[in-house]
Coordinates of C-alpha atoms in Angstrom, one line a residue:
X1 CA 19.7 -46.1 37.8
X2 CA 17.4 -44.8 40.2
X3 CA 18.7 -40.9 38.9
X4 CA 18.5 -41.8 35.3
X5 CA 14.7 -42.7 36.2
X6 CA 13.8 -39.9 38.0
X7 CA 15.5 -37.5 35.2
X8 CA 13.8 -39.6 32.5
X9 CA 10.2 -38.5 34.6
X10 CA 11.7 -35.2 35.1
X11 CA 11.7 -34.9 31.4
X12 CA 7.8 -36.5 30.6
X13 CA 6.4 -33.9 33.0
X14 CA 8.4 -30.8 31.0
X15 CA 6.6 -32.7 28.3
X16 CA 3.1 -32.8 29.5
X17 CA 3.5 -29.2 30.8
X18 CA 4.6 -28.4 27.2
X19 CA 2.0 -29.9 26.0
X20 CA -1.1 -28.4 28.2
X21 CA 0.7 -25.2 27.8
X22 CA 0.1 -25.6 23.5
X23 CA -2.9 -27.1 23.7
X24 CA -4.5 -23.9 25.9
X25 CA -3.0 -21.6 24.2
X26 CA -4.2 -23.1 21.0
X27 CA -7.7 -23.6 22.2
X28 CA -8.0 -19.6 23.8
X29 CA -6.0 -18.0 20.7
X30 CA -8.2 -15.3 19.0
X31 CA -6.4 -12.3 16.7
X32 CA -5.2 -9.5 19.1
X33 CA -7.2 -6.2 18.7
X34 CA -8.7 -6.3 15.9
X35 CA -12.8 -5.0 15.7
X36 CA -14.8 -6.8 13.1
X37 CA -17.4 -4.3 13.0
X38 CA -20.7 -6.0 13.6
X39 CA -21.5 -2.9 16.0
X40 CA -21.7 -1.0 13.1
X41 CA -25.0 -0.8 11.1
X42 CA -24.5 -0.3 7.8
X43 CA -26.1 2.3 5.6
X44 CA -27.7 1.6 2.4
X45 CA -25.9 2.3 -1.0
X46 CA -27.9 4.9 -3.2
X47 CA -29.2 3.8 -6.4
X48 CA -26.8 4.8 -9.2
X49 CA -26.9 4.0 -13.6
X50 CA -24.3 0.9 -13.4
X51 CA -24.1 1.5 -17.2
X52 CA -23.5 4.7 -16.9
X53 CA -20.2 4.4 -14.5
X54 CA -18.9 1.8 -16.5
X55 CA -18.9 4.4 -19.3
X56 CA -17.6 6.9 -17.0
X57 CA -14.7 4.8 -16.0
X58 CA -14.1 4.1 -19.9
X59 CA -14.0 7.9 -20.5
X60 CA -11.8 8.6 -17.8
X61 CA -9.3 5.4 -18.5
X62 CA -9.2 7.4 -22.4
X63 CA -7.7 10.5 -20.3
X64 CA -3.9 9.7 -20.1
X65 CA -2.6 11.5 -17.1
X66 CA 0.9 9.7 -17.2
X67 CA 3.6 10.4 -14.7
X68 CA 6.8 10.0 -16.2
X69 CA 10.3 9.7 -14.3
X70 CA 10.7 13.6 -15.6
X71 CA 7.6 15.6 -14.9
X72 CA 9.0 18.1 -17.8
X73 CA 8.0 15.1 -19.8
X74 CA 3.9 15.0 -18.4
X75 CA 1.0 16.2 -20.7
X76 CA -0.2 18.7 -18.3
X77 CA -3.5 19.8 -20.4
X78 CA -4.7 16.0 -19.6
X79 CA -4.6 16.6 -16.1
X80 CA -6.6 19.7 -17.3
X81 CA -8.6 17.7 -19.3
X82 CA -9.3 15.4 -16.5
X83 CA -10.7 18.1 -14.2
X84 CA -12.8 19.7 -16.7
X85 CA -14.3 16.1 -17.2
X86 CA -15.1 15.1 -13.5
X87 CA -17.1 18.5 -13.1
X88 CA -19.4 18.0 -16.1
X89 CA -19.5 14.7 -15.9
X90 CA -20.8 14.5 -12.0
X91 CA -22.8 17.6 -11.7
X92 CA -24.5 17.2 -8.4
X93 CA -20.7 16.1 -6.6
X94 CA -19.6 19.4 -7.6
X95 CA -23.0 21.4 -6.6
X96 CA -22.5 20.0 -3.1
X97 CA -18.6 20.0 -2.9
X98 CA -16.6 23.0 -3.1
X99 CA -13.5 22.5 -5.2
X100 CA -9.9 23.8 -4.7
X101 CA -7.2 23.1 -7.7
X102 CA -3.9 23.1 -6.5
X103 CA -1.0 25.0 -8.3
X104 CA 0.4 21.5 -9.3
X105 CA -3.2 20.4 -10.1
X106 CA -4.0 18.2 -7.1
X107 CA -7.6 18.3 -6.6
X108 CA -8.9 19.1 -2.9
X109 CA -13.0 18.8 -2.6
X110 CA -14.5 19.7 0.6
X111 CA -18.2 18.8 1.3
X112 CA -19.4 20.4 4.7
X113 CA -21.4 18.6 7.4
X114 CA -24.1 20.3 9.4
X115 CA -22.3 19.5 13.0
X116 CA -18.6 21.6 12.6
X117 CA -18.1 19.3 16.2
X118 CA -17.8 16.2 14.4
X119 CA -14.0 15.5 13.0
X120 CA -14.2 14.8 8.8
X121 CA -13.1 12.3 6.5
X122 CA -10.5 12.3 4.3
X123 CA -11.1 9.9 1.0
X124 CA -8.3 9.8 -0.9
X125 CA -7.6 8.8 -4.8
X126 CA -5.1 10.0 -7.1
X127 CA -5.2 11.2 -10.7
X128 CA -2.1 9.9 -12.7
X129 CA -1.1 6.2 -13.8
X130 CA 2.2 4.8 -14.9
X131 CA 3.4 5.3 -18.4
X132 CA 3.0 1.7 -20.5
X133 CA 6.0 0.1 -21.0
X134 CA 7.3 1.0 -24.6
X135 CA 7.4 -2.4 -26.7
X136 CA 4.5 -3.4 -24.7
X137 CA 1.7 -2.6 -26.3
X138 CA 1.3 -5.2 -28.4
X139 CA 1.0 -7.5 -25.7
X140 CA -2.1 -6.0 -24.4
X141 CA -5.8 -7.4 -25.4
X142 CA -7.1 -4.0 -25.7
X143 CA -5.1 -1.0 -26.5
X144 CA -4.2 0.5 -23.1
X145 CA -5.6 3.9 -23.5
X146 CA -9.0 3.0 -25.6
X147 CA -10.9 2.4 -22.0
X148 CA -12.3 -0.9 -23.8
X149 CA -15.7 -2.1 -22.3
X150 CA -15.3 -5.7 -23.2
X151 CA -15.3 -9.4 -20.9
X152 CA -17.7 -7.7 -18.3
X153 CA -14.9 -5.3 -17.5
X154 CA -13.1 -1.7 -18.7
X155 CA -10.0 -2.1 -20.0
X156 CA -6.9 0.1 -19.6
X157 CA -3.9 1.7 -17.7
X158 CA -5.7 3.2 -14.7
X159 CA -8.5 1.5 -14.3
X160 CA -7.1 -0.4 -11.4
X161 CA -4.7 1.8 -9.9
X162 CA -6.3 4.4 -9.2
X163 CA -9.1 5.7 -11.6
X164 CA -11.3 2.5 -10.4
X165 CA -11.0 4.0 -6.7
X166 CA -11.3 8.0 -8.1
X167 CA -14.2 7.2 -10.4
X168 CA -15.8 5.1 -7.7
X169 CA -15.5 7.8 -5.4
X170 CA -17.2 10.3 -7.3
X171 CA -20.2 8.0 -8.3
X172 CA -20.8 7.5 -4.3
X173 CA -20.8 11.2 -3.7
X174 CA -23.4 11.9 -7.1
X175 CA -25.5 9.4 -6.3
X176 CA -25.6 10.5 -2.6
X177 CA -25.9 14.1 -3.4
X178 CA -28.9 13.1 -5.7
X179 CA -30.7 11.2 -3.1
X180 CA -30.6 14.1 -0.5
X181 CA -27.8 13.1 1.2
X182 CA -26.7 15.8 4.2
X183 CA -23.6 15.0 6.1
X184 CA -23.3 15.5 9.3
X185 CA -19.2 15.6 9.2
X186 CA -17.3 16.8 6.8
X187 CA -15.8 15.0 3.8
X188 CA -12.8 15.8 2.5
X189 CA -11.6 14.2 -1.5
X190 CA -8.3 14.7 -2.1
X191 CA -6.5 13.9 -5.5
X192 CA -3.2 14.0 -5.7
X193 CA -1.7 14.4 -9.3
X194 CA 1.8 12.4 -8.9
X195 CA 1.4 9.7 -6.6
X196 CA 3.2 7.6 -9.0
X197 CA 6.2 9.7 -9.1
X198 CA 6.7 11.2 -5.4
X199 CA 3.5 12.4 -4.1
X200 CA 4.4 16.3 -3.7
X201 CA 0.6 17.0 -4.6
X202 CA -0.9 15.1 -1.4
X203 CA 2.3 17.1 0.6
X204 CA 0.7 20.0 -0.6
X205 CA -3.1 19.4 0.1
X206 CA -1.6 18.1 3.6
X207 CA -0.1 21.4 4.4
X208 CA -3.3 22.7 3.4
X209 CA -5.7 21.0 5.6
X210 CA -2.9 21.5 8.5
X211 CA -3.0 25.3 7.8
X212 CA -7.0 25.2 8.3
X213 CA -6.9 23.3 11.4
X214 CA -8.5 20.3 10.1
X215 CA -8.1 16.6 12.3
X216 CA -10.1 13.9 10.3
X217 CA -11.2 10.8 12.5
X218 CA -9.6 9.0 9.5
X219 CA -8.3 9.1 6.2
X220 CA -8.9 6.2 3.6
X221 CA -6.6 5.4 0.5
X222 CA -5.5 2.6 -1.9
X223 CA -3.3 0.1 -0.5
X224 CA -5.1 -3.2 0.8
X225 CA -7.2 -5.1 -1.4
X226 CA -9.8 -7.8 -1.4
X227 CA -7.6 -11.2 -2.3
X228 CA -9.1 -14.1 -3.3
X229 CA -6.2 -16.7 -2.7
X230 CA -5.0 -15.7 0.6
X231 CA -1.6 -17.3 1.4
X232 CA -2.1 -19.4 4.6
X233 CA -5.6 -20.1 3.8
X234 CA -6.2 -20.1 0.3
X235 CA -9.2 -17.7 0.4
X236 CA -10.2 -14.5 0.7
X237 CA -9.0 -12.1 2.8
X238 CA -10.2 -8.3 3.4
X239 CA -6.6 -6.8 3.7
X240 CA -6.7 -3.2 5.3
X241 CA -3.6 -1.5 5.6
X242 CA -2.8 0.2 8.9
X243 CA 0.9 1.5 8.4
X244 CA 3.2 1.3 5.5
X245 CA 7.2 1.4 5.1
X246 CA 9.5 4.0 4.7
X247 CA 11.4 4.2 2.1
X248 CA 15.4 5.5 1.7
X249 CA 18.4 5.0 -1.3
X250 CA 21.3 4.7 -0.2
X251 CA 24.5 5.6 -2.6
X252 CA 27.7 3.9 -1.8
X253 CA 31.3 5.3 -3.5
X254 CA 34.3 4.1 -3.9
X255 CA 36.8 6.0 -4.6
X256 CA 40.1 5.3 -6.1
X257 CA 43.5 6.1 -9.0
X258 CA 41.8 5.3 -12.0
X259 CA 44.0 4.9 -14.9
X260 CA 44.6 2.1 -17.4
X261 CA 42.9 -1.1 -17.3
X262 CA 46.1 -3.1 -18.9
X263 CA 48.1 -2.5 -15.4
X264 CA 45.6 -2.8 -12.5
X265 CA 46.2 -2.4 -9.1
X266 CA 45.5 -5.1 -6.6
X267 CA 42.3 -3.4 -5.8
X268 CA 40.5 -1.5 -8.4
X269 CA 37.5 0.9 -7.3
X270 CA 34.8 -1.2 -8.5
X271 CA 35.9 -4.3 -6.4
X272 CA 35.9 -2.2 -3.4
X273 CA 32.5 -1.4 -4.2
X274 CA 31.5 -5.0 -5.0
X275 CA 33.0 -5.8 -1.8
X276 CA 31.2 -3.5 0.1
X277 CA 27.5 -3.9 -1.4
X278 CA 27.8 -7.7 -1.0
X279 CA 28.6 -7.1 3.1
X280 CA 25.7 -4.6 3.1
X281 CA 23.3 -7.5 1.2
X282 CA 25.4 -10.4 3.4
X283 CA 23.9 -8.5 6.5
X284 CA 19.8 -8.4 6.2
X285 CA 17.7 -7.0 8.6
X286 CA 16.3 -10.3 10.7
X287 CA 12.5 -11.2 10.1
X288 CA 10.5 -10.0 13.6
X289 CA 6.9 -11.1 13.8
X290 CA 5.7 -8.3 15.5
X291 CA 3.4 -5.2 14.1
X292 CA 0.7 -5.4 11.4
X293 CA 2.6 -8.5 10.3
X294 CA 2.0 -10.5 12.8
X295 CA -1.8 -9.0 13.3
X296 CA -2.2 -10.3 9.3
X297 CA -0.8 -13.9 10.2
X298 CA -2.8 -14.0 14.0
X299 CA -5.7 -13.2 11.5
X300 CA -5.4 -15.7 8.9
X301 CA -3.8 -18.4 11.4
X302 CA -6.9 -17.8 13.6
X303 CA -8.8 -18.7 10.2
X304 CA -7.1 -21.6 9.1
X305 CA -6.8 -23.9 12.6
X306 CA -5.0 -27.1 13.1
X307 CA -0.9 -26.8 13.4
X308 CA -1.0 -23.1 11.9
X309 CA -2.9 -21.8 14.6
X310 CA -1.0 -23.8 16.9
X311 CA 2.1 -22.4 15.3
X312 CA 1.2 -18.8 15.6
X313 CA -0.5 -19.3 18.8
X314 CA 2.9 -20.8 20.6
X315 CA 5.6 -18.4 19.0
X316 CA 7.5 -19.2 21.9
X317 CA 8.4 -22.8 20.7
X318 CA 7.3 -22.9 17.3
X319 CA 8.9 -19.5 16.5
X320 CA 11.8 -20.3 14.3
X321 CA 10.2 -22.7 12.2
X322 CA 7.5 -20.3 11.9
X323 CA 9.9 -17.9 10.8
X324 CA 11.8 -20.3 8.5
X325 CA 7.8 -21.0 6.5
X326 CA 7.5 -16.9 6.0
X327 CA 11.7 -16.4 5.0
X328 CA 11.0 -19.2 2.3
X329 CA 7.9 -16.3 0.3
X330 CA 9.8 -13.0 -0.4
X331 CA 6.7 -11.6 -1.0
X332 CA 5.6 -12.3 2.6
X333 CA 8.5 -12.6 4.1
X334 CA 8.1 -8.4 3.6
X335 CA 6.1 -7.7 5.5
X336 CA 8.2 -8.6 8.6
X337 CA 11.9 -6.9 8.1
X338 CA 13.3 -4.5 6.7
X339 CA 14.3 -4.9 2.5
X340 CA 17.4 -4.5 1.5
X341 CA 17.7 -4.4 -2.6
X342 CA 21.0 -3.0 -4.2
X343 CA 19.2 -2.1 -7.4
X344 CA 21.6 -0.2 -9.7
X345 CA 25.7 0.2 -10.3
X346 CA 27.8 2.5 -11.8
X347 CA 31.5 2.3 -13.3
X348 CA 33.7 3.6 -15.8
X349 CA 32.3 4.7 -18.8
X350 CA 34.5 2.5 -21.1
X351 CA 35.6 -1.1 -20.7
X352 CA 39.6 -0.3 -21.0
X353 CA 39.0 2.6 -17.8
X354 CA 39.8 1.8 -14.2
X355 CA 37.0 4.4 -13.0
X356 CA 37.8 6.9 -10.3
X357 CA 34.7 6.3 -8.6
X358 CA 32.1 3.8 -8.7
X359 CA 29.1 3.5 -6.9
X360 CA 26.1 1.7 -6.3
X361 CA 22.4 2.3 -5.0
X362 CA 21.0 0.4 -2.5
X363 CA 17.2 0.4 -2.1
X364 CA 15.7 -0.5 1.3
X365 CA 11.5 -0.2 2.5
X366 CA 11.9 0.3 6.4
X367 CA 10.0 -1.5 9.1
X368 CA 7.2 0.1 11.5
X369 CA 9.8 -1.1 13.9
X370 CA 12.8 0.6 12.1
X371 CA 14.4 3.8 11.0
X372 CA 16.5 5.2 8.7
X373 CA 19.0 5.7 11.2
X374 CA 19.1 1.7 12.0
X375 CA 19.5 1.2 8.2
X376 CA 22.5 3.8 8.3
X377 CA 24.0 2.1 10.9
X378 CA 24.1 -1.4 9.9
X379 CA 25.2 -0.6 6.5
X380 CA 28.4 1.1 8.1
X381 CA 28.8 -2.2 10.8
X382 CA 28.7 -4.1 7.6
X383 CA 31.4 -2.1 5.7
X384 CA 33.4 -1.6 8.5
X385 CA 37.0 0.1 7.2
X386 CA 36.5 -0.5 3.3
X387 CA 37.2 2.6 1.3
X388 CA 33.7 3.6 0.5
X389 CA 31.5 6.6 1.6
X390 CA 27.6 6.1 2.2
X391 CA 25.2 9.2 1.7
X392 CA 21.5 9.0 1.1
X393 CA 20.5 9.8 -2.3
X394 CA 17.7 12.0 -1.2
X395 CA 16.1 12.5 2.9
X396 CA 14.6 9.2 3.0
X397 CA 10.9 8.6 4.2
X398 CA 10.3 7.1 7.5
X399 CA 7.7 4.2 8.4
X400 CA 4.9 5.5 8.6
X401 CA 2.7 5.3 12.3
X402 CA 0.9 1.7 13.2
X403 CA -3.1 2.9 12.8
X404 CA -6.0 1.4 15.5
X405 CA -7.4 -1.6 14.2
X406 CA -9.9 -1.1 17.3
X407 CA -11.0 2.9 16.9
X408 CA -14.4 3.8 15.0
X409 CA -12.6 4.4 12.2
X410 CA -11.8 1.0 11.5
X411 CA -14.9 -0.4 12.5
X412 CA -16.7 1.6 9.8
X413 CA -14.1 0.6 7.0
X414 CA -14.4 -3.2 8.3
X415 CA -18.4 -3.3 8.3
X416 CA -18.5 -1.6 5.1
X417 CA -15.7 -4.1 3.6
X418 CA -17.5 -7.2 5.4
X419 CA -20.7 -5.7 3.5
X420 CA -19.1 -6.4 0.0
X421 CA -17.3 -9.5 0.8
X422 CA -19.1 -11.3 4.2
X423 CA -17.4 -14.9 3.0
X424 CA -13.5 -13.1 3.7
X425 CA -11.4 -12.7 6.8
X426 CA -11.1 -9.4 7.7
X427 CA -7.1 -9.0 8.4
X428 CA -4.7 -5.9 8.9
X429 CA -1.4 -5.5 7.0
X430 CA 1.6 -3.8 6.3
X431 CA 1.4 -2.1 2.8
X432 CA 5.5 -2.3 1.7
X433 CA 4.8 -0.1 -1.1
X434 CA 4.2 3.6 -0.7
X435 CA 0.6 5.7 -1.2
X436 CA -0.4 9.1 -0.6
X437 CA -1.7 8.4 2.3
X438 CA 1.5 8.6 4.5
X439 CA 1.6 12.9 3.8
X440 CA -2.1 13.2 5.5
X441 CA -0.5 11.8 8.9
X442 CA -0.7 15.3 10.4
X443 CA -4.0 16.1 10.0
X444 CA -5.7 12.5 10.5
X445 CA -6.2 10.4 13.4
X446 CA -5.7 7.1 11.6
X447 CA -4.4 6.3 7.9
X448 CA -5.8 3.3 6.5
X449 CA -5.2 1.5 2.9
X450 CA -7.8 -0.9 1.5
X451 CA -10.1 -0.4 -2.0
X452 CA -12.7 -3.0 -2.2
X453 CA -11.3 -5.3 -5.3
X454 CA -11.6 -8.5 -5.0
X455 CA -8.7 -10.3 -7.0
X456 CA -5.9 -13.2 -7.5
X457 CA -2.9 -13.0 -6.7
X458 CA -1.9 -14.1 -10.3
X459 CA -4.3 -10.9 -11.3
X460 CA -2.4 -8.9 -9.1
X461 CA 0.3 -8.5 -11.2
X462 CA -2.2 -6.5 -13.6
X463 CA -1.3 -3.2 -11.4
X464 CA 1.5 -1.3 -13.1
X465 CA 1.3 -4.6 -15.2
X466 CA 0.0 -5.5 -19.0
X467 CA -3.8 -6.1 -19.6
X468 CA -4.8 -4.3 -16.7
X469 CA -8.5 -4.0 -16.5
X470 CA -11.5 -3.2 -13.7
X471 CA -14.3 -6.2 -13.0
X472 CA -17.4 -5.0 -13.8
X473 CA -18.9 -6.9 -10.6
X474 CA -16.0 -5.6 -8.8
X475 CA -16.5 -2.1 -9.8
X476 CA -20.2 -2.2 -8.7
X477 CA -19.1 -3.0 -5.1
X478 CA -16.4 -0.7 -4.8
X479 CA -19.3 2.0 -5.6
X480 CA -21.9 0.6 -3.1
X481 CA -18.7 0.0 -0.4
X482 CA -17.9 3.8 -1.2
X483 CA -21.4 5.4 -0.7
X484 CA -21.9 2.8 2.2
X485 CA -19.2 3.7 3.9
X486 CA -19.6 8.1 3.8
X487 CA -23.3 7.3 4.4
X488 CA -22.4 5.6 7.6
X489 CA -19.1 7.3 9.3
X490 CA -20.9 11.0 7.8
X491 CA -24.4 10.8 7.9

């Protein structure tokens, strides 16, 4: 009796340390790293026609620079078109900017600043949109290439993703270049023309900048947004990309006879292969909350208080069912492993055909923490002796490097961000798509992903979507968070 009592208070005092242990943790826990900015003081935005960007952005959402799966298939006198546009359009930018046009028609600006000692900027925002589904166009409110001023917004492929950010761009450096505006670092714009199918334009301007020596304190692209409805705390958040996935395809083949579908063999090529890509799927990466994920949740978690900061703040006991909340939203649940998405499957060519080889593609978006070596290896522990061959369909892309959420870099992008939206949490992320931004890694001291636009996640889906259109308000502050932020990390 008298062990059972002292193992009974054995017990209440692991309970009580427990307990003091989650309740100081709780009570110290602040977001790891992560600068706000309020060191920085803000420049003032230039004054600038509103009207007359809105019309700009109109014009330029009229302009359809498409990228299509097959480049043989672009108009390239739009792109043309496009260029001859920006320079009439926004005089005093190109007085003060020398331009460079790329043999595949990225665009590559360079505006000097008066102390060569000071590493530039690199802005980045690129040219082309996505084609419109076909069928689709019916379903939109405005035609999708009119550039529709109507609602208190422009209307159109583009004006989102990524004419919003290129138009705003160039109606920071006019209006600055009006006003008198002399850097004293060097600003670098560069436009790629086929983000949206591969990115070989910023590759190009890259190689480029590396060529001429050039090391820019920072480079800023699309990527991270302004959302309204946060997850976690159902508010808005100032999301600023510091790193984004890789990216890799993976082809898997299996091999076999062929011949006539009336006399089968036990094992025909294409259940080999359905064998094989349902291990690969039956083996995911395992969520980790480590990296810019867990940055993003210390951020929002630090935000939100009561048993979600507790949570977050005391990952050593409340780890798996903090694990088991972010594994139940795929579209969070992203941001901490790496995706694994068989996507497409190929067989005979006629129903009555045993193929002689079938295969599969397999997409995955890698991890900071991961490679495309891990991903090679896993998918051949998975397949262990099946009769299948794995080959990437093309070199895949590697994760791209972590950024500083603490270097000056940041701290200018944050103050400037904080200066459109001061009511949001300012929070890092992963980006688990793929920008332009990865290619200028050699010639840039940090990569970071954010445009100022404030929006649902319902609105989201707008971005490569139907109806998608640009806020008039919105568009406003991503001019003044523009012009803010050159005047203040160049002046």
């Amino acid at each position: 009796m008298r062990k059972r009592g002292i193992i009974i208070l054995g017990g209440v005092a692991l309970v009580a340390v427990a307990a003091a242990t989650v309740a100081v943790r709780t009570a110290g826990f602040a977001p790891t790293n992560v600068a706000d900015g309020s060191d920085v003081r803000i420049a003032a935005a230039p004054p600038y026609d509103l009207d007359a960007a809105v019309r700009h952005l109109s014009e330029a959402a009229q302009i359809p620079t498409v990228s299509n799966q097959d480049p043989a298939d672009n108009q390239i006198a739009e792109w043309d078109r496009l260029h001859a546009w920006l320079a009439s359009t926004y005089p005093a930018a190109h007085g003060a900017m020398t331009r460079t046009i790329l043999p595949n028609k990225t665009l590559v600006y360079y505006w000097p600043g008066s102390d060569a000692s000071l590493a530039p900027i690199i802005l980045m925002a690129h040219q082309d949109v996505v084609p419109v589904t076909p069928g689709t166009e019916k379903d939109w409110k405005y035609p999708p290439f009119a550039g529709t001023i109507a609602d208190n917004a422009v209307w159109g492929r583009g004006t989102v993703d990524d004419k919003g950010s290129l138009i705003g761009l160039f109606e920071a450096v006019d209006a600055l270049a009006k006003s008198g505006f002399k850097p004293k670092r060097g600003i670098y714009l560069v436009s790629g023309h086929d983000e949206e199918a591969g990115g070989s334009g910023a590759i190009a301007a890259a190689a480029k900048l590396k060529a001429e020596g050039v090391k820019a304190i920072y480079t800023l692209d699309e990527g991270g947004l302004i959302l309204a409805d946060t997850p976690v705390i159902d508010g808005p958040a100032i999301m600023i990309g510091i790193s984004e996935k890789g990216y890799a395809t993976l082809k898997v083949t299996a091999n076999a006879p062929g011949g006539h579908s009336s006399m089968p063999p036990a094992e025909t090529g294409v259940t080999t292969l359905a064998k094989a890509v349902l291990a690969i799927a039956d083996k995911p990466f395992p969520l980790e909350i480590r990296g810019p994920g867990e940055q993003m949740i210390e951020a929002l978690a630090a935000k939100k208080g009561g048993t979600t900061k507790m949570a977050v703040a005391n990952q050593w006991l409340f780890g798996r069912l903090l694990k088991g909340g972010i594994a139940d939203t795929p579209s969070t649940a992203a941001a901490f492993h790496t995706t694994i998405a068989p996507t497409m499957l190929e067989g005979s060519p006629k129903e009555n055909v045993l193929p002689q080889s079938a295969n599969a593609l397999i997409n995955y978006r890698i991890a900071p923490w991961n490679s495309s070596a891990d991903v090679m290896a896993r998918a051949k522990a998975a397949v262990g002796d099946a009769k299948v061959d794995l080959a990437w369909v093309k070199p895949p892309r590697e994760p791209s490097r972590v950024s500083s959420t603490s270097s000056q870099g940041w701290k200018w992008i944050a103050a400037a961000a904080r200066a459109e939206a001061p009511d949001a949490v300012l929070t890092p992320m992963l980006v688990v798509a793929g920008t332009d931004s990865r290619s200028m890694e050699p010639v840039s001291e940090d990569v970071y992903r954010f445009m100022p636009l404030r929006v649902s996640l319902k609105e989201s889906a707008m971005i490569h979507g139907t109806n998608e259109h640009m806020a008039i308000d919105s568009f406003k502050k991503m001019i003044d968070f523009y012009a803010r932020l050159i005047a203040t990390s160049a002046g």
